[in-house]
GROMACS .gro file of N, CA and C in nm:
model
  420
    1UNK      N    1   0.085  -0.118   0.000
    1UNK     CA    2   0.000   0.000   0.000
    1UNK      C    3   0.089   0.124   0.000
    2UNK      N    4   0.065   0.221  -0.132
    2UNK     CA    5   0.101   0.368  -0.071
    2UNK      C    6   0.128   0.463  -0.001
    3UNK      N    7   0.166   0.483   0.092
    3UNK     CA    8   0.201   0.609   0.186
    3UNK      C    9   0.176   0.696   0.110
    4UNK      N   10   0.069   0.780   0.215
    4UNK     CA   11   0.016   0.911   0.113
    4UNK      C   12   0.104   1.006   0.165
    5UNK      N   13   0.167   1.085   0.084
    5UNK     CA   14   0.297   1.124   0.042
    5UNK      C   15   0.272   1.287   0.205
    6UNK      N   16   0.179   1.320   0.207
    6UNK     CA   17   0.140   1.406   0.313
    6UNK      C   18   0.146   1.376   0.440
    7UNK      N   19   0.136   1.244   0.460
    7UNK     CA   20   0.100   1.203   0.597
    7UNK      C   21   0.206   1.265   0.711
    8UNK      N   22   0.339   1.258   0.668
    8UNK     CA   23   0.430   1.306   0.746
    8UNK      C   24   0.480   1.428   0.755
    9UNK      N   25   0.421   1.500   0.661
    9UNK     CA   26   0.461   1.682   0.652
    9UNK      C   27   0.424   1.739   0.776
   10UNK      N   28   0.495   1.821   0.823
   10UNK     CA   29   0.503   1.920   0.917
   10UNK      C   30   0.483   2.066   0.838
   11UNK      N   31   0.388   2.144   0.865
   11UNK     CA   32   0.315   2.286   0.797
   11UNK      C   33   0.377   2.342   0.886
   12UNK      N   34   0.424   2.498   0.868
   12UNK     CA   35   0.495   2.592   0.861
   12UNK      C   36   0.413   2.743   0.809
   13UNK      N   37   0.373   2.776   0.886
   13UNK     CA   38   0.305   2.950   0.839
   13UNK      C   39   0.428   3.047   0.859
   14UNK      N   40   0.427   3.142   0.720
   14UNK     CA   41   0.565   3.201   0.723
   14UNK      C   42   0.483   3.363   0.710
   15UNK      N   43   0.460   3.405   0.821
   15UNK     CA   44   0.383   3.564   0.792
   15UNK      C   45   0.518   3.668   0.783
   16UNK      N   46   0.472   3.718   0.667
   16UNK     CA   47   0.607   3.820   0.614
   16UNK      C   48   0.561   3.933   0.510
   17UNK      N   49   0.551   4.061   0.509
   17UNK     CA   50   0.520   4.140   0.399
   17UNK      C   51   0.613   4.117   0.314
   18UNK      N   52   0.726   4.096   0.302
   18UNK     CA   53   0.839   4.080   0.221
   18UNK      C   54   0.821   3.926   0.119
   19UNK      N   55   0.770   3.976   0.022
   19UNK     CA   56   0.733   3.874  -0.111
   19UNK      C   57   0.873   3.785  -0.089
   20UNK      N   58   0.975   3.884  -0.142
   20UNK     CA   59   1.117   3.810  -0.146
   20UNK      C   60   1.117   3.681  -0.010
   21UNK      N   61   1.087   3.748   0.079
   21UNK     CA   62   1.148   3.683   0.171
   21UNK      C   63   1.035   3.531   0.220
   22UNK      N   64   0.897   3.547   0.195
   22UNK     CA   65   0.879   3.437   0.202
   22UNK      C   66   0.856   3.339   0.086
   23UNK      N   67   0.878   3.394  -0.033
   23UNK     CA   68   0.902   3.293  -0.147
   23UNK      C   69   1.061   3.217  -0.116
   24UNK      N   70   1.137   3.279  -0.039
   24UNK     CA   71   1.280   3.234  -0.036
   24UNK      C   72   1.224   3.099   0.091
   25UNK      N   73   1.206   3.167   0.203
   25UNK     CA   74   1.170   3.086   0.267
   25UNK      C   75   1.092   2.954   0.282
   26UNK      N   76   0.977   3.014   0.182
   26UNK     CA   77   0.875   2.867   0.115
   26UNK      C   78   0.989   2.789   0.056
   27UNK      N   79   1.052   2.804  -0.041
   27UNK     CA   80   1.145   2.743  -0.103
   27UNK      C   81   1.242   2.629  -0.018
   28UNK      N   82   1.287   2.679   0.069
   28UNK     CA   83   1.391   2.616   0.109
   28UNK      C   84   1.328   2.515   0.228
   29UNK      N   85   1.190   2.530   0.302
   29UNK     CA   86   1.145   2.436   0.333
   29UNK      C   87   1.067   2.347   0.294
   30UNK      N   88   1.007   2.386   0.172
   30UNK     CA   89   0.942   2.292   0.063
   30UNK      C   90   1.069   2.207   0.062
   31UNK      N   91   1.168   2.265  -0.001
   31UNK     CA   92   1.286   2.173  -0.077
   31UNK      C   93   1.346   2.040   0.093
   32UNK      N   94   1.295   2.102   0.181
   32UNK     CA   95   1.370   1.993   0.308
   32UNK      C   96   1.227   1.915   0.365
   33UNK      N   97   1.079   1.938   0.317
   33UNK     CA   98   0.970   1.832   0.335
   33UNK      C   99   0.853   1.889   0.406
   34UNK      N  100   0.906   2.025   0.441
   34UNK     CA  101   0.804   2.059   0.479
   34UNK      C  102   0.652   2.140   0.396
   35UNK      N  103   0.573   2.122   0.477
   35UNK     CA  104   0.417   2.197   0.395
   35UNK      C  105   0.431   2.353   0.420
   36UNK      N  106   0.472   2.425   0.321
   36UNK     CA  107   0.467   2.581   0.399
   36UNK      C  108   0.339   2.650   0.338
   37UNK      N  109   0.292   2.730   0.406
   37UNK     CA  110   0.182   2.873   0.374
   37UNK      C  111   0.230   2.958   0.384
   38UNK      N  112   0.200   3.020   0.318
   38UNK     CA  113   0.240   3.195   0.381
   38UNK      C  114   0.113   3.306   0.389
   39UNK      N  115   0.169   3.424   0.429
   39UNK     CA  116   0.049   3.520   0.426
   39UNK      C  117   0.139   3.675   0.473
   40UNK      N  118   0.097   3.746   0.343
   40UNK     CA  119   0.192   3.847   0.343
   40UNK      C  120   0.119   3.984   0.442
   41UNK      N  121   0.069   3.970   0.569
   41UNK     CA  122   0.105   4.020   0.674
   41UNK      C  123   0.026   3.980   0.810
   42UNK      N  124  -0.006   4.046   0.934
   42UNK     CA  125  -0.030   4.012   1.041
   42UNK      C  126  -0.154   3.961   1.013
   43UNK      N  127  -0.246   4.030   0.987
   43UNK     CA  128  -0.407   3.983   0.943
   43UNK      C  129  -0.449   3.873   0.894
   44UNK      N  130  -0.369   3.868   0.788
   44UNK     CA  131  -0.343   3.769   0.652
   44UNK      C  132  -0.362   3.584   0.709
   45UNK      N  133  -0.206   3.645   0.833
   45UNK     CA  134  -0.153   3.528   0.959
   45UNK      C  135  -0.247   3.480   1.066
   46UNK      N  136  -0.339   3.593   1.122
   46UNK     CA  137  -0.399   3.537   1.210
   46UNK      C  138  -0.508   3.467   1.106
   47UNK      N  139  -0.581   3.493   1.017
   47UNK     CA  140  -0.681   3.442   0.930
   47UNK      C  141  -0.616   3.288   0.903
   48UNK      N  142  -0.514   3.252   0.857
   48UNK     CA  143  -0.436   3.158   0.848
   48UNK      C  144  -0.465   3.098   0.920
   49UNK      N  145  -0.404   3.123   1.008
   49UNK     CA  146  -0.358   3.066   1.203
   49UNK      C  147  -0.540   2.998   1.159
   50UNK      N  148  -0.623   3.104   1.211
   50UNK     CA  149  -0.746   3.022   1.259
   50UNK      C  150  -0.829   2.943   1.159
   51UNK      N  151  -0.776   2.918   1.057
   51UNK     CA  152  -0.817   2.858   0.952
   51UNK      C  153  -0.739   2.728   0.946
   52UNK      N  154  -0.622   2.744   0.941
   52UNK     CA  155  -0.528   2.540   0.944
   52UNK      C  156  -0.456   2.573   1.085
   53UNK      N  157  -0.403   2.465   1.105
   53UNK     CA  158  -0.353   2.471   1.236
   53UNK      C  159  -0.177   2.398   1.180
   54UNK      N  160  -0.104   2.516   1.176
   54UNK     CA  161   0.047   2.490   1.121
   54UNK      C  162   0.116   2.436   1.247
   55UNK      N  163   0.228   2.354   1.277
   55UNK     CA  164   0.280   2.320   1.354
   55UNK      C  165   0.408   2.415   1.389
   56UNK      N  166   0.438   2.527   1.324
   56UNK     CA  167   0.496   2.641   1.382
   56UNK      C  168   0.497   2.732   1.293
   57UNK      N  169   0.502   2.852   1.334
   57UNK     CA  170   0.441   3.005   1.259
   57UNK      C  171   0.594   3.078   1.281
   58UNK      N  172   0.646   3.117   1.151
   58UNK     CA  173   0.763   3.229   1.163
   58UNK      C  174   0.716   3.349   1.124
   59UNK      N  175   0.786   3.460   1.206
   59UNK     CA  176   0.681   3.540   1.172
   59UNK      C  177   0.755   3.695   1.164
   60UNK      N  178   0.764   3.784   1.109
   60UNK     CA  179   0.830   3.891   1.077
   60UNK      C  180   0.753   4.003   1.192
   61UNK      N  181   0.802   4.110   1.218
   61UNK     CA  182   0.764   4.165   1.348
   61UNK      C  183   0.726   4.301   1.253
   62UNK      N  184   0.804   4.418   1.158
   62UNK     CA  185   0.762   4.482   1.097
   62UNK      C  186   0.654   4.461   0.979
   63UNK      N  187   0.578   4.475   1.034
   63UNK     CA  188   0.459   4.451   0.874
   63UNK      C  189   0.343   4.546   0.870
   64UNK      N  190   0.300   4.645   0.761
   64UNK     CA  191   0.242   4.758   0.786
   64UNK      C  192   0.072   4.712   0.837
   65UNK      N  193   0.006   4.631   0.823
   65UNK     CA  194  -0.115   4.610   0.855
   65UNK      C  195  -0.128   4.546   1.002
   66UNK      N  196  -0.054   4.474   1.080
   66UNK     CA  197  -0.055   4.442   1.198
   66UNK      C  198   0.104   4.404   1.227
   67UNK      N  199   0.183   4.439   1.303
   67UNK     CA  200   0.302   4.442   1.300
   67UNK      C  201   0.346   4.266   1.401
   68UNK      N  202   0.392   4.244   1.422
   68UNK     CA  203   0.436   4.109   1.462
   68UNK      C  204   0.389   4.087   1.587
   69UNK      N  205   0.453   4.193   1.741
   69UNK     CA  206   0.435   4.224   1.800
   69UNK      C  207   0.218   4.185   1.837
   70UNK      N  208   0.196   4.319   1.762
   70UNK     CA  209   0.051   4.249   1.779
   70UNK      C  210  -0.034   4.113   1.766
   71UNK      N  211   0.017   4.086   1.639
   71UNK     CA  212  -0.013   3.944   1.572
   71UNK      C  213   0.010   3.838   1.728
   72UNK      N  214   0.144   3.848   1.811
   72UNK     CA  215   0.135   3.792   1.914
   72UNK      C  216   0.063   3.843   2.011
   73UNK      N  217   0.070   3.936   1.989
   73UNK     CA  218  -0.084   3.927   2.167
   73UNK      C  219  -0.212   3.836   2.130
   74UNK      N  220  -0.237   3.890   1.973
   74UNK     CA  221  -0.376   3.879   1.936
   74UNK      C  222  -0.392   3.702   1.939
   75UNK      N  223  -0.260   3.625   1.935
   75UNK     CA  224  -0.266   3.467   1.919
   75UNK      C  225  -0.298   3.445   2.048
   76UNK      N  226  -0.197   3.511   2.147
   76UNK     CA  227  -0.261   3.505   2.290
   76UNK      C  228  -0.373   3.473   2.360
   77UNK      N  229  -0.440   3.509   2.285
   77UNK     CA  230  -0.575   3.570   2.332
   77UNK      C  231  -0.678   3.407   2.287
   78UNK      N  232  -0.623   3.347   2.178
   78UNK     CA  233  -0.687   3.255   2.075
   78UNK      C  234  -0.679   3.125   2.156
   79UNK      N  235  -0.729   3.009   2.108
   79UNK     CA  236  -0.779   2.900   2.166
   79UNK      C  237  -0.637   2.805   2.163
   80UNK      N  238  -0.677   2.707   2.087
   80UNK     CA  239  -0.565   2.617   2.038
   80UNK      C  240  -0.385   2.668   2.013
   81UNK      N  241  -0.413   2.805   1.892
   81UNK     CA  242  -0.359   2.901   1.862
   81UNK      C  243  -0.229   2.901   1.921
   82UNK      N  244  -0.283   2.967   2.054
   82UNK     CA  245  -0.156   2.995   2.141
   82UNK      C  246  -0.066   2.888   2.218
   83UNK      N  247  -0.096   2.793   2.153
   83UNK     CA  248   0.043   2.651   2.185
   83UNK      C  249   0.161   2.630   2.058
   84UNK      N  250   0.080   2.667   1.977
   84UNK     CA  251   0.185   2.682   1.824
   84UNK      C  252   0.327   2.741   1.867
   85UNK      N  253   0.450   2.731   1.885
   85UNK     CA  254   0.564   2.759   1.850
   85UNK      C  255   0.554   2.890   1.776
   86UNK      N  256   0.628   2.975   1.781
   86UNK     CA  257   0.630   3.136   1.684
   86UNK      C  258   0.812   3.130   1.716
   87UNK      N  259   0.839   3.133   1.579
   87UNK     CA  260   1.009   3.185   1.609
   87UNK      C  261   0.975   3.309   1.466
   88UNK      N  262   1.020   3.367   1.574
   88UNK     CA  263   1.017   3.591   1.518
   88UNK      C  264   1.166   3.559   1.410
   89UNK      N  265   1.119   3.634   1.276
   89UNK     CA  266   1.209   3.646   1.152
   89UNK      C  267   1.243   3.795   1.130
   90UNK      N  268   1.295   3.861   1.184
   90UNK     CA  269   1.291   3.956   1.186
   90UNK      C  270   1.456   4.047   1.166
   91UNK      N  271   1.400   4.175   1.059
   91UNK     CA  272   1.534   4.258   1.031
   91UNK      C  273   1.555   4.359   1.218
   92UNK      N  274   1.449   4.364   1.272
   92UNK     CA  275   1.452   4.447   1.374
   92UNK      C  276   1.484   4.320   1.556
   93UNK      N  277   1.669   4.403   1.573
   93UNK     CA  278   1.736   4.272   1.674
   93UNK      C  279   1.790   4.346   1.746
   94UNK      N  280   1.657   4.486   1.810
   94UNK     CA  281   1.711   4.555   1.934
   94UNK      C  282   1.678   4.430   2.050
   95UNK      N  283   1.770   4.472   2.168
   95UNK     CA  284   1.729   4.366   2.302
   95UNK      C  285   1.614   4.401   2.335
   96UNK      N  286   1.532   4.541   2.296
   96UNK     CA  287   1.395   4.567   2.356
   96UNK      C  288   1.297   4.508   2.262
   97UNK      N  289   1.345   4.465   2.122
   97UNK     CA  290   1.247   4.431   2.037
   97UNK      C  291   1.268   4.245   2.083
   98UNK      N  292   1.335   4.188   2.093
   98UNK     CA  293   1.339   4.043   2.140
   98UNK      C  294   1.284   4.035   2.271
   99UNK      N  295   1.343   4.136   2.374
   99UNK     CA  296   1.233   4.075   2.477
   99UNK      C  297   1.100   4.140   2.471
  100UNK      N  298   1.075   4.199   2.448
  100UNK     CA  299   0.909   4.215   2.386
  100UNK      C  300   0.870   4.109   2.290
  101UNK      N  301   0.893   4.055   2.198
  101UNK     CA  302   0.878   3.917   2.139
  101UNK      C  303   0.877   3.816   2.259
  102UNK      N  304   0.969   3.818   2.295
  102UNK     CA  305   0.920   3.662   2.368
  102UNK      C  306   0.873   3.695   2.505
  103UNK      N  307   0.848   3.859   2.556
  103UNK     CA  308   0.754   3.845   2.668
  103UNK      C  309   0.650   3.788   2.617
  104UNK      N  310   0.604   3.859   2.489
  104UNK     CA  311   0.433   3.795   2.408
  104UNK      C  312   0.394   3.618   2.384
  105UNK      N  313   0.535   3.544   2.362
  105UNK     CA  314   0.515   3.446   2.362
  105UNK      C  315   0.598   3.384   2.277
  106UNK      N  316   0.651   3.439   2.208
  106UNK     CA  317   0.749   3.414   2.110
  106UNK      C  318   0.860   3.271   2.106
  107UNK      N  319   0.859   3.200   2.078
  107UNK     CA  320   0.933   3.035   2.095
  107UNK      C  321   1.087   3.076   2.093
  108UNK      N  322   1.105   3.167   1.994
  108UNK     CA  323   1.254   3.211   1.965
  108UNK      C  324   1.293   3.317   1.874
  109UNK      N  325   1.413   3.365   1.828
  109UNK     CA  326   1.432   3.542   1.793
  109UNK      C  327   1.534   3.444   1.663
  110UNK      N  328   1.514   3.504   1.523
  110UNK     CA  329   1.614   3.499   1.405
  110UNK      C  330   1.630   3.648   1.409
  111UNK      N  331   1.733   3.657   1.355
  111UNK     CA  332   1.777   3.835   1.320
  111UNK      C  333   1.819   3.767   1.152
  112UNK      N  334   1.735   3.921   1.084
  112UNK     CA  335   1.741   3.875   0.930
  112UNK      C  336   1.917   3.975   0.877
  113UNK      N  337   1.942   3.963   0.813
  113UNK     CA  338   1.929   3.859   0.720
  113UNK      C  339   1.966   3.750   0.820
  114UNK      N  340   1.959   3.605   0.756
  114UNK     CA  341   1.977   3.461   0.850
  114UNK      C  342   2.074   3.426   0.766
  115UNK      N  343   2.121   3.297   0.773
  115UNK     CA  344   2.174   3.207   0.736
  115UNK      C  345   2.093   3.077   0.740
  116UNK      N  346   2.072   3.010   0.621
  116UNK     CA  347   1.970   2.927   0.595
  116UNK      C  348   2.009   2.804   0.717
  117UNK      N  349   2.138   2.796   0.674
  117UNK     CA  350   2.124   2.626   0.791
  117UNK      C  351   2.121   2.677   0.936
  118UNK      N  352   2.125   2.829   0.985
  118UNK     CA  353   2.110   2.812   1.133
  118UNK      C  354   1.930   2.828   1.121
  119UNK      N  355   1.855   2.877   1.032
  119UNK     CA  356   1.707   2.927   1.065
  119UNK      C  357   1.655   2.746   1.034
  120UNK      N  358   1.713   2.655   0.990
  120UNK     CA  359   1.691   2.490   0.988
  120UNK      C  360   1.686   2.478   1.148
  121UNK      N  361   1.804   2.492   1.172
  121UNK     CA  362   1.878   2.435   1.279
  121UNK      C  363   1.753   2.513   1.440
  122UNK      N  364   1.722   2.600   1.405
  122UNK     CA  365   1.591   2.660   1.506
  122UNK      C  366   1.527   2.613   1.484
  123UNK      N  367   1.457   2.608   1.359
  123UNK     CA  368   1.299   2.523   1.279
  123UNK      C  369   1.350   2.361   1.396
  124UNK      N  370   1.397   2.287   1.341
  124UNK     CA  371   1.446   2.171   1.418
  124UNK      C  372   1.437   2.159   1.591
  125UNK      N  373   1.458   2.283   1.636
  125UNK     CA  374   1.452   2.260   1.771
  125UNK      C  375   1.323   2.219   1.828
  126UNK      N  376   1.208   2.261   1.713
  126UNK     CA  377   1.025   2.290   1.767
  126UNK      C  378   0.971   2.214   1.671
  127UNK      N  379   1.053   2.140   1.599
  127UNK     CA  380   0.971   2.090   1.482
  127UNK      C  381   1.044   1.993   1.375
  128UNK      N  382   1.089   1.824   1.446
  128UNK     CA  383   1.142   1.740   1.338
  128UNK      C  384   1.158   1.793   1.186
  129UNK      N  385   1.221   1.780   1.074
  129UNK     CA  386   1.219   1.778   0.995
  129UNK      C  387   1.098   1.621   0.959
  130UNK      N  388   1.023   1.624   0.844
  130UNK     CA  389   0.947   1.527   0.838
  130UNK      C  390   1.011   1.426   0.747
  131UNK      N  391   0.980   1.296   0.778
  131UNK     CA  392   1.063   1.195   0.715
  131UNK      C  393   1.038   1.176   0.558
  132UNK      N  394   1.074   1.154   0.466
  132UNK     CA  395   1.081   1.123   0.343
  132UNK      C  396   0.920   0.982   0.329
  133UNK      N  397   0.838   0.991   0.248
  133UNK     CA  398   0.713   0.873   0.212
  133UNK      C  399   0.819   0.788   0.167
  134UNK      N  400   0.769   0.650   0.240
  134UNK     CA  401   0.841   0.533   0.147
  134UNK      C  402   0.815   0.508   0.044
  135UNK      N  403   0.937   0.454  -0.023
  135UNK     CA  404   0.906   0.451  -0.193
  135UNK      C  405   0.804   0.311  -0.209
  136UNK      N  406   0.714   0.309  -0.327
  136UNK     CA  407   0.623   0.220  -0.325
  136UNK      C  408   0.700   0.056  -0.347
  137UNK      N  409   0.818   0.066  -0.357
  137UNK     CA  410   0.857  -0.056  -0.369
  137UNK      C  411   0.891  -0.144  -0.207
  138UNK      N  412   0.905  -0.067  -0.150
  138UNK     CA  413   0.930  -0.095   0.002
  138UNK      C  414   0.837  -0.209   0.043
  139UNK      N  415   0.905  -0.315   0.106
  139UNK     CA  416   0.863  -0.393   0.185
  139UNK      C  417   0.807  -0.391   0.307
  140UNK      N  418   0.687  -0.400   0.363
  140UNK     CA  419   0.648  -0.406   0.488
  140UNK      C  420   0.610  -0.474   0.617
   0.00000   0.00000   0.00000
């Protein structure tokens, strides 16, 4: 029998006004197994959020329609929501802007630009990479 090729994906909500930055990002976790969404800003994210339930949300803190910051209180506030993992993607890496992130709830702080294998290497801490579907020739 088939392994349906989904069963093991781990989803990923990547809220970011920056087109660039979450097409880069979709990219590079598509390419390592994961299911990504995105939603190009805070609003966009919480609509997301309460619509699928991603197994961790990265999330950019400057964004002109609800800024990051808010986006976390407002998860706060939410049901299920607020158990999700949030690691903050963010160009803004004052010490007042990180601990305000993770007073709100925040799982963990990237300072952009990143380096792809350390923003893995965080993703990983909250969230296996998902295993590869066995190939249909596999014995069981």
């Amino acid at each position: 029998m088939l392994q349906n090729a989904n069963t093991d994906k781990r989803k990923i909500l990547v809220v970011d006004d920056d087109e660039n930055v979450r097409l880069l990002v979709k990219v590079l976790l598509s390419r390592r197994g994961y299911e990504v969404e995105t939603a190009p800003g805070g609003m966009a994210g919480l609509a997301a959020l309460s619509l699928s339930t991603p197994d961790l949300v990265l999330l950019d803190i400057s964004m002109p329609d609800m800024d990051g910051l808010s986006f976390l209180e407002k998860r706060a506030q939410a049901g299920h929501e607020r158990d999700i993992p949030v690691i903050v993607l963010s160009g803004r890496n004052s010490d007042a802007d990180v601990a305000a992130a993770m007073n709100l709830g925040a799982s963990n702080y990237v300072a952009k630009p990143f380096q792809q294998d350390r923003l893995l290497d965080h993703i990983a801490r909250f969230l296996p990479q998902p295993t590869a579907p066995m190939p249909s020739h596999a014995v069981h």
